Coordinates of C-alpha atoms in Angstrom, one line a residue:
M1 CA 21.1 37.6 -143.1
S2 CA 21.3 34.1 -144.4
D3 CA 23.0 31.1 -142.7
Y4 CA 26.8 31.4 -143.1
Q5 CA 28.5 29.1 -145.7
R6 CA 32.1 29.0 -146.8
P7 CA 33.6 32.2 -148.0
L8 CA 33.1 33.1 -151.7
R9 CA 36.2 33.1 -153.8
L10 CA 36.7 36.7 -155.0
A11 CA 39.0 38.0 -157.9
M12 CA 39.4 41.7 -158.4
V13 CA 40.1 43.6 -161.6
G14 CA 41.6 47.0 -161.0
G15 CA 42.2 48.6 -157.7
G16 CA 46.0 48.2 -157.4
K17 CA 48.6 50.5 -156.1
D18 CA 47.3 54.1 -155.3
A19 CA 43.8 53.2 -156.3
F20 CA 41.5 54.6 -153.4
I21 CA 38.4 52.6 -154.2
G22 CA 40.2 49.3 -154.7
A23 CA 41.2 49.2 -151.0
V24 CA 37.7 50.1 -149.9
H25 CA 36.2 47.1 -151.9
R26 CA 38.8 44.8 -150.4
H27 CA 38.1 46.0 -146.7
A28 CA 34.4 45.8 -147.4
A29 CA 34.6 42.3 -148.8
A30 CA 36.6 41.0 -145.9
L31 CA 34.7 42.7 -143.1
D32 CA 32.1 40.0 -142.6
G33 CA 34.1 37.0 -143.6
R34 CA 32.0 36.2 -146.6
Y35 CA 34.8 36.5 -149.3
Q36 CA 38.4 35.4 -149.7
L37 CA 40.4 37.3 -152.2
V38 CA 42.1 34.7 -154.3
A39 CA 43.2 36.4 -157.5
G40 CA 43.6 39.7 -159.2
A41 CA 44.5 41.7 -162.4
L42 CA 45.1 44.9 -160.4
S43 CA 46.5 47.4 -162.8
S44 CA 46.5 48.5 -166.4
T45 CA 50.0 47.1 -167.1
P46 CA 51.3 43.5 -166.4
E47 CA 54.3 44.7 -164.3
R48 CA 52.2 46.9 -162.1
S49 CA 49.4 44.4 -161.8
K50 CA 51.8 41.7 -160.6
A51 CA 53.6 44.0 -158.3
S52 CA 50.2 45.0 -156.7
G53 CA 49.2 41.3 -156.3
A54 CA 52.4 40.5 -154.7
A55 CA 52.0 43.4 -152.2
L56 CA 48.5 42.0 -151.3
G57 CA 50.1 38.5 -150.7
L58 CA 48.4 36.9 -153.8
P59 CA 50.1 33.8 -155.1
A60 CA 52.3 34.6 -158.2
E61 CA 50.3 32.3 -160.4
R62 CA 47.1 34.0 -159.5
S63 CA 48.3 37.7 -159.8
Y64 CA 47.6 38.1 -163.5
G65 CA 49.0 40.5 -165.9
T66 CA 45.7 41.1 -167.7
W67 CA 42.0 40.7 -166.9
E68 CA 41.7 38.4 -169.9
E69 CA 44.3 36.1 -168.4
L70 CA 42.4 36.2 -165.1
L71 CA 39.0 35.2 -166.4
A72 CA 40.4 32.5 -168.6
S73 CA 42.5 30.9 -165.9
E74 CA 40.1 31.2 -163.1
K75 CA 37.3 29.8 -165.1
G76 CA 39.5 26.6 -165.6
R77 CA 40.4 26.1 -162.0
E78 CA 38.7 23.8 -159.7
D79 CA 39.1 26.3 -156.9
G80 CA 38.7 29.3 -159.3
A81 CA 37.1 32.6 -158.4
E82 CA 33.3 32.7 -158.3
V83 CA 32.9 36.4 -158.0
I84 CA 34.6 39.2 -160.1
S85 CA 35.0 42.6 -158.5
I86 CA 35.4 45.4 -161.1
V87 CA 37.0 48.5 -159.7
T88 CA 38.6 50.0 -162.9
P89 CA 38.1 53.4 -164.5
N90 CA 34.7 53.4 -166.1
H91 CA 35.7 52.6 -169.7
M92 CA 36.8 49.1 -168.7
H93 CA 33.5 48.2 -166.8
F94 CA 31.7 47.0 -170.0
P95 CA 34.2 44.7 -171.6
V96 CA 35.4 43.1 -168.3
A97 CA 31.7 42.8 -167.0
L98 CA 30.5 41.3 -170.3
A99 CA 33.3 38.8 -170.5
A100 CA 32.7 37.8 -166.9
V101 CA 29.1 37.2 -167.0
Q102 CA 29.5 35.3 -170.4
A103 CA 32.0 33.1 -168.6
G104 CA 29.5 32.5 -165.8
F105 CA 31.0 34.5 -163.0
H106 CA 29.0 36.7 -160.6
V107 CA 29.9 40.3 -160.8
I108 CA 30.3 43.3 -158.3
C109 CA 30.9 46.4 -160.4
D110 CA 31.6 49.9 -159.4
K111 CA 29.4 52.7 -160.7
P112 CA 28.5 54.2 -163.2
L113 CA 27.9 50.8 -164.8
V114 CA 29.0 51.6 -168.5
H115 CA 29.1 54.4 -170.9
T116 CA 26.1 54.0 -173.0
L117 CA 22.6 52.6 -172.7
A118 CA 23.2 50.1 -175.6
Q119 CA 26.1 48.7 -173.7
A120 CA 23.9 48.5 -170.4
H121 CA 21.2 46.6 -172.2
E122 CA 23.8 44.2 -173.8
L123 CA 25.2 43.5 -170.4
Q124 CA 21.8 43.1 -168.9
A125 CA 20.8 40.4 -171.6
A126 CA 24.1 38.5 -171.1
A127 CA 23.6 38.3 -167.3
E128 CA 19.9 37.3 -167.7
Q129 CA 21.2 34.5 -170.0
T130 CA 23.7 33.1 -167.5
Q131 CA 21.8 33.9 -164.4
S132 CA 24.8 35.8 -163.0
V133 CA 24.3 37.8 -159.7
F134 CA 25.3 41.3 -160.6
A135 CA 25.6 44.2 -158.1
V136 CA 26.5 47.8 -158.8
T137 CA 28.1 49.4 -155.8
Y138 CA 25.9 52.4 -155.0
N139 CA 27.3 52.0 -151.6
Y140 CA 25.1 54.6 -149.9
S141 CA 22.2 52.4 -150.1
G142 CA 24.0 50.2 -147.6
Y143 CA 23.9 52.7 -144.8
P144 CA 21.6 51.5 -142.0
L145 CA 19.7 54.8 -141.7
V146 CA 19.2 55.0 -145.5
R147 CA 17.6 51.6 -145.2
Q148 CA 15.5 52.9 -142.3
A149 CA 14.4 55.9 -144.4
R150 CA 13.4 53.5 -147.2
E151 CA 11.3 51.4 -144.9
M152 CA 9.6 54.5 -143.4
V153 CA 8.9 56.2 -146.8
R154 CA 7.7 53.0 -148.5
G155 CA 5.6 52.1 -145.3
G156 CA 3.6 55.3 -145.6
Q157 CA 5.0 57.0 -142.6
L158 CA 5.4 60.2 -144.6
G159 CA 2.2 60.0 -146.5
T160 CA 2.3 60.7 -150.3
V161 CA 5.7 62.0 -151.3
R162 CA 5.5 65.5 -152.7
K163 CA 9.1 66.6 -153.0
V164 CA 12.7 65.1 -153.0
I165 CA 15.9 67.1 -152.7
A166 CA 19.2 65.5 -153.2
E167 CA 22.6 67.3 -153.1
Y168 CA 26.0 66.0 -153.5
H169 CA 28.7 68.6 -152.8
Q170 CA 32.5 68.1 -153.3
G171 CA 35.3 70.5 -153.9
W172 CA 38.4 68.3 -154.7
L173 CA 38.3 69.2 -158.6
A174 CA 38.1 72.9 -158.0
A175 CA 41.6 73.6 -159.4
G176 CA 42.0 71.4 -162.4
S177 CA 45.4 69.9 -161.2
E178 CA 44.4 67.1 -158.7
G179 CA 46.4 64.0 -160.0
K180 CA 45.8 60.5 -161.0
Q181 CA 42.3 60.0 -159.5
A182 CA 41.2 63.2 -161.4
D183 CA 42.9 62.5 -164.6
W184 CA 40.6 59.6 -165.7
R185 CA 37.5 61.1 -164.2
T186 CA 37.9 64.3 -166.4
D187 CA 38.8 62.2 -169.6
P188 CA 35.8 61.6 -171.8
A189 CA 37.5 58.4 -173.2
R190 CA 37.7 56.8 -169.7
S191 CA 35.1 58.5 -167.7
G192 CA 32.4 58.4 -170.2
P193 CA 30.2 61.3 -171.5
A194 CA 29.5 62.7 -168.0
G195 CA 31.8 64.2 -165.3
A196 CA 30.5 65.0 -162.0
L197 CA 27.0 63.8 -163.3
G198 CA 28.3 60.3 -163.8
D199 CA 30.8 60.1 -160.8
I200 CA 28.6 61.4 -158.0
G201 CA 25.2 62.4 -159.7
T202 CA 24.3 58.7 -160.2
H203 CA 24.8 58.0 -156.5
A204 CA 22.2 60.8 -155.8
E205 CA 19.9 59.4 -158.4
Q206 CA 20.1 55.9 -157.1
L207 CA 19.6 57.2 -153.5
I208 CA 16.4 58.9 -154.6
S209 CA 15.2 55.7 -156.2
F210 CA 16.2 53.4 -153.4
V211 CA 14.5 55.4 -150.6
T212 CA 11.3 56.5 -152.4
G213 CA 10.7 54.0 -155.1
L214 CA 9.7 57.0 -157.3
E215 CA 10.2 56.7 -161.0
M216 CA 11.5 59.8 -162.9
A217 CA 9.2 60.9 -165.6
A218 CA 11.4 64.0 -167.0
V219 CA 14.4 66.0 -166.1
A220 CA 15.5 69.7 -167.0
A221 CA 19.2 70.0 -166.6
D222 CA 21.9 72.7 -166.6
L223 CA 25.5 71.3 -166.9
T224 CA 28.7 73.4 -166.5
H225 CA 32.4 72.7 -166.7
F226 CA 33.8 75.7 -164.6
V227 CA 37.4 74.7 -164.8
A228 CA 39.0 76.0 -168.1
G229 CA 40.0 73.4 -170.5
R230 CA 37.9 70.7 -168.7
A231 CA 35.9 68.5 -171.3
L232 CA 33.3 67.2 -168.9
D233 CA 30.9 68.8 -166.3
D234 CA 32.1 69.5 -162.9
D235 CA 28.8 71.0 -161.8
A236 CA 25.1 70.2 -162.5
S237 CA 21.6 71.4 -161.4
M238 CA 18.5 69.4 -162.4
L239 CA 14.9 69.8 -161.8
L240 CA 12.9 66.4 -161.7
R241 CA 9.4 65.3 -162.4
F242 CA 8.3 61.9 -161.1
E243 CA 5.5 59.5 -162.2
G244 CA 2.5 60.4 -160.0
G245 CA 3.2 64.1 -159.7
A246 CA 6.0 64.5 -157.1
K247 CA 8.9 67.0 -157.9
G248 CA 12.5 66.9 -157.1
I249 CA 15.8 68.9 -157.1
L250 CA 19.0 67.3 -157.7
T251 CA 22.4 69.2 -157.5
V252 CA 25.9 67.9 -157.8
S253 CA 29.2 69.7 -157.9
Q254 CA 32.9 68.9 -157.5
I255 CA 34.1 72.5 -157.6
E256 CA 32.8 73.7 -154.3
I257 CA 35.8 74.6 -152.3
G258 CA 35.5 73.5 -148.7
R259 CA 33.0 70.7 -149.3
E260 CA 34.3 67.2 -148.8
N261 CA 31.9 64.4 -149.4
D262 CA 28.6 66.1 -148.6
L263 CA 25.7 64.0 -149.8
R264 CA 22.3 64.9 -148.5
L265 CA 18.7 63.6 -149.1
S266 CA 15.5 65.0 -147.9
V267 CA 12.1 63.5 -148.6
F268 CA 8.8 65.6 -148.0
G269 CA 5.4 63.9 -147.9
T270 CA 2.0 64.9 -146.9
K271 CA 2.4 63.7 -143.3
G272 CA 6.1 64.3 -142.6
S273 CA 9.7 64.4 -143.8
L274 CA 13.0 62.7 -143.5
S275 CA 16.5 64.2 -143.8
W276 CA 19.8 62.3 -144.0
R277 CA 23.4 63.4 -144.5
Q278 CA 26.3 61.2 -145.4
E279 CA 28.8 63.2 -143.3
D280 CA 26.7 62.6 -140.3
P281 CA 25.3 59.2 -141.3
N282 CA 24.4 57.7 -137.9
M283 CA 21.4 60.2 -137.7
L284 CA 18.2 60.5 -139.4
V285 CA 15.8 63.5 -138.8
Y286 CA 12.1 62.6 -138.8
D287 CA 9.6 65.5 -138.8
Q288 CA 5.8 64.7 -138.5
L289 CA 3.2 67.3 -139.2
D290 CA 2.3 69.1 -135.9
A291 CA 4.5 66.9 -133.8
P292 CA 7.9 67.3 -132.1
R293 CA 11.0 66.5 -134.1
Q294 CA 12.5 62.9 -133.8
L295 CA 16.2 62.2 -134.2
L296 CA 16.7 58.4 -135.0
T297 CA 20.2 57.2 -134.4
R298 CA 21.9 54.1 -135.9
G299 CA 21.6 51.2 -133.5
G300 CA 19.1 53.0 -131.4
P301 CA 15.5 52.4 -130.5
G302 CA 12.7 52.5 -132.9
L303 CA 14.4 51.2 -136.0
G304 CA 13.1 48.7 -138.4
A305 CA 14.4 45.2 -139.5
A306 CA 16.3 46.6 -142.5
A307 CA 18.4 49.1 -140.5
T308 CA 18.9 46.7 -137.6
A309 CA 20.2 43.9 -140.0
A310 CA 22.7 46.3 -141.5
T311 CA 24.2 47.4 -138.0
R312 CA 27.1 45.8 -136.5
L313 CA 27.9 47.9 -133.5
P314 CA 25.9 49.3 -130.6
A315 CA 24.5 52.9 -130.7
G316 CA 27.2 55.6 -130.2
H317 CA 30.0 53.5 -132.0
P318 CA 30.0 55.2 -135.3
E319 CA 29.7 53.1 -138.6
A320 CA 30.1 54.6 -142.0
F321 CA 31.6 54.3 -145.5
I322 CA 33.4 51.0 -145.4
E323 CA 30.6 49.3 -143.5
A324 CA 27.9 50.5 -145.9
F325 CA 30.1 49.0 -148.6
A326 CA 30.3 45.7 -146.7
N327 CA 26.5 45.7 -146.4
I328 CA 26.5 45.4 -150.3
Y329 CA 29.0 42.8 -150.4
S330 CA 27.3 40.8 -147.7
D331 CA 23.9 41.1 -149.3
V332 CA 25.4 39.8 -152.6
A333 CA 27.0 36.8 -150.8
D334 CA 23.6 36.1 -149.1
D335 CA 21.9 36.0 -152.6
I336 CA 24.6 33.8 -154.1
W337 CA 24.4 31.4 -151.3
A338 CA 20.5 31.2 -151.4
R339 CA 20.7 30.5 -155.2
Q340 CA 23.1 27.7 -154.5
R341 CA 20.6 26.2 -152.1
G342 CA 17.8 26.7 -154.7
E343 CA 16.1 29.4 -152.7
N344 CA 15.0 33.0 -153.5
I345 CA 15.4 35.6 -150.9
E346 CA 14.6 39.4 -150.7
T347 CA 17.7 41.5 -151.1
L348 CA 18.4 45.2 -151.0
Y349 CA 21.8 45.5 -152.8
P350 CA 21.8 47.6 -155.9
T351 CA 21.3 45.4 -158.9
L352 CA 22.2 45.4 -162.6
Q353 CA 18.9 47.0 -163.3
D354 CA 19.9 49.9 -160.9
G355 CA 23.0 50.2 -163.0
V356 CA 21.0 50.4 -166.2
Q357 CA 18.8 53.1 -164.7
G358 CA 21.7 55.1 -163.9
V359 CA 23.0 55.1 -167.4
A360 CA 19.6 56.1 -168.7
F361 CA 19.5 58.9 -166.2
V362 CA 22.8 60.3 -167.5
E363 CA 21.7 60.0 -171.0
K364 CA 18.4 62.0 -170.3
V365 CA 20.3 64.6 -168.4
L366 CA 22.8 65.1 -171.3
E367 CA 19.8 65.3 -173.5
S368 CA 18.1 68.1 -171.6
A369 CA 21.4 69.9 -171.1
G370 CA 22.0 69.8 -174.9
M371 CA 18.5 71.4 -175.4
D372 CA 19.5 74.3 -173.2
G373 CA 17.6 72.9 -170.1
M374 CA 14.4 71.8 -171.9
W375 CA 12.5 68.9 -170.3
A376 CA 13.7 65.5 -171.5
K377 CA 11.2 62.7 -170.9
F378 CA 12.2 59.2 -169.8

């Protein structure tokens, strides 16, 4: 990581009372001391927004009723926010992010990026014009052993990749009456055109891309909404073809009773394979052709530079979800500080391009599903 500088001033849009992911973002931003939360527009109504700001100890004058007020006021302050963290439901990502980058802020946005590929490209053009740093919080790429897997695959230790299997299993939407967090995720107006596909399928897609570097060439998809009356998919199965000939399987579901947050990735090459599971994130299984199995552990021996840099505690002291989020936040801070010094550094955080790629992935999956599973080419 880069030399430490003063904490970056952070403002948050969304993430107020009862918002699970907002608290995660705040803990992650604070973990390494690289950010100071200075302002917020934390809820969809001015009353709730100001109440949430007060509960977090924000000054009254910087606890805004709307995100528009936040951007306008913080832009005009000498000590104004430099980074905007967007943790709203999906339908607000585009207007807030676009206005933020147009005003010259750096942005950290939750996933999926936006509803449509046209929005994604407009946002990308705006960020390029203002040179804003823009991250999308595909947080699983922040896990140390995911970064170890990336280093091993891209370093050729598995040989040529032949097959990739990504699975993301949840059961919390099995009944159809799950409350506030489910309401917006199953509402096309707020969630966008995809349900489980957008909510967790984009995580699996980004994990494949991050670890392997493979580019998808085509997808054949089957989407289902099992819960009666649900407008968006809650279960999806996909076959993948990659440039260069590798094949893949990607399955996601939010109706599998008994499954909690079961994300898994397996990569199979000509010389070996790797397997990682999010619910057991401090272990990476490495199998080589005609050799004994190896179990790599977070903080343990034999790890590369990327995994080591993303690790805070000695082996045997578990690190997981919030620490992975914190790695994304810290990587972004390092990049911003480097740019302030006029330097370019190599970073591993998911960028705006990863977000655009996720939106393109969703659109192609929906295209294939609309053709009864026929192959849709990228």
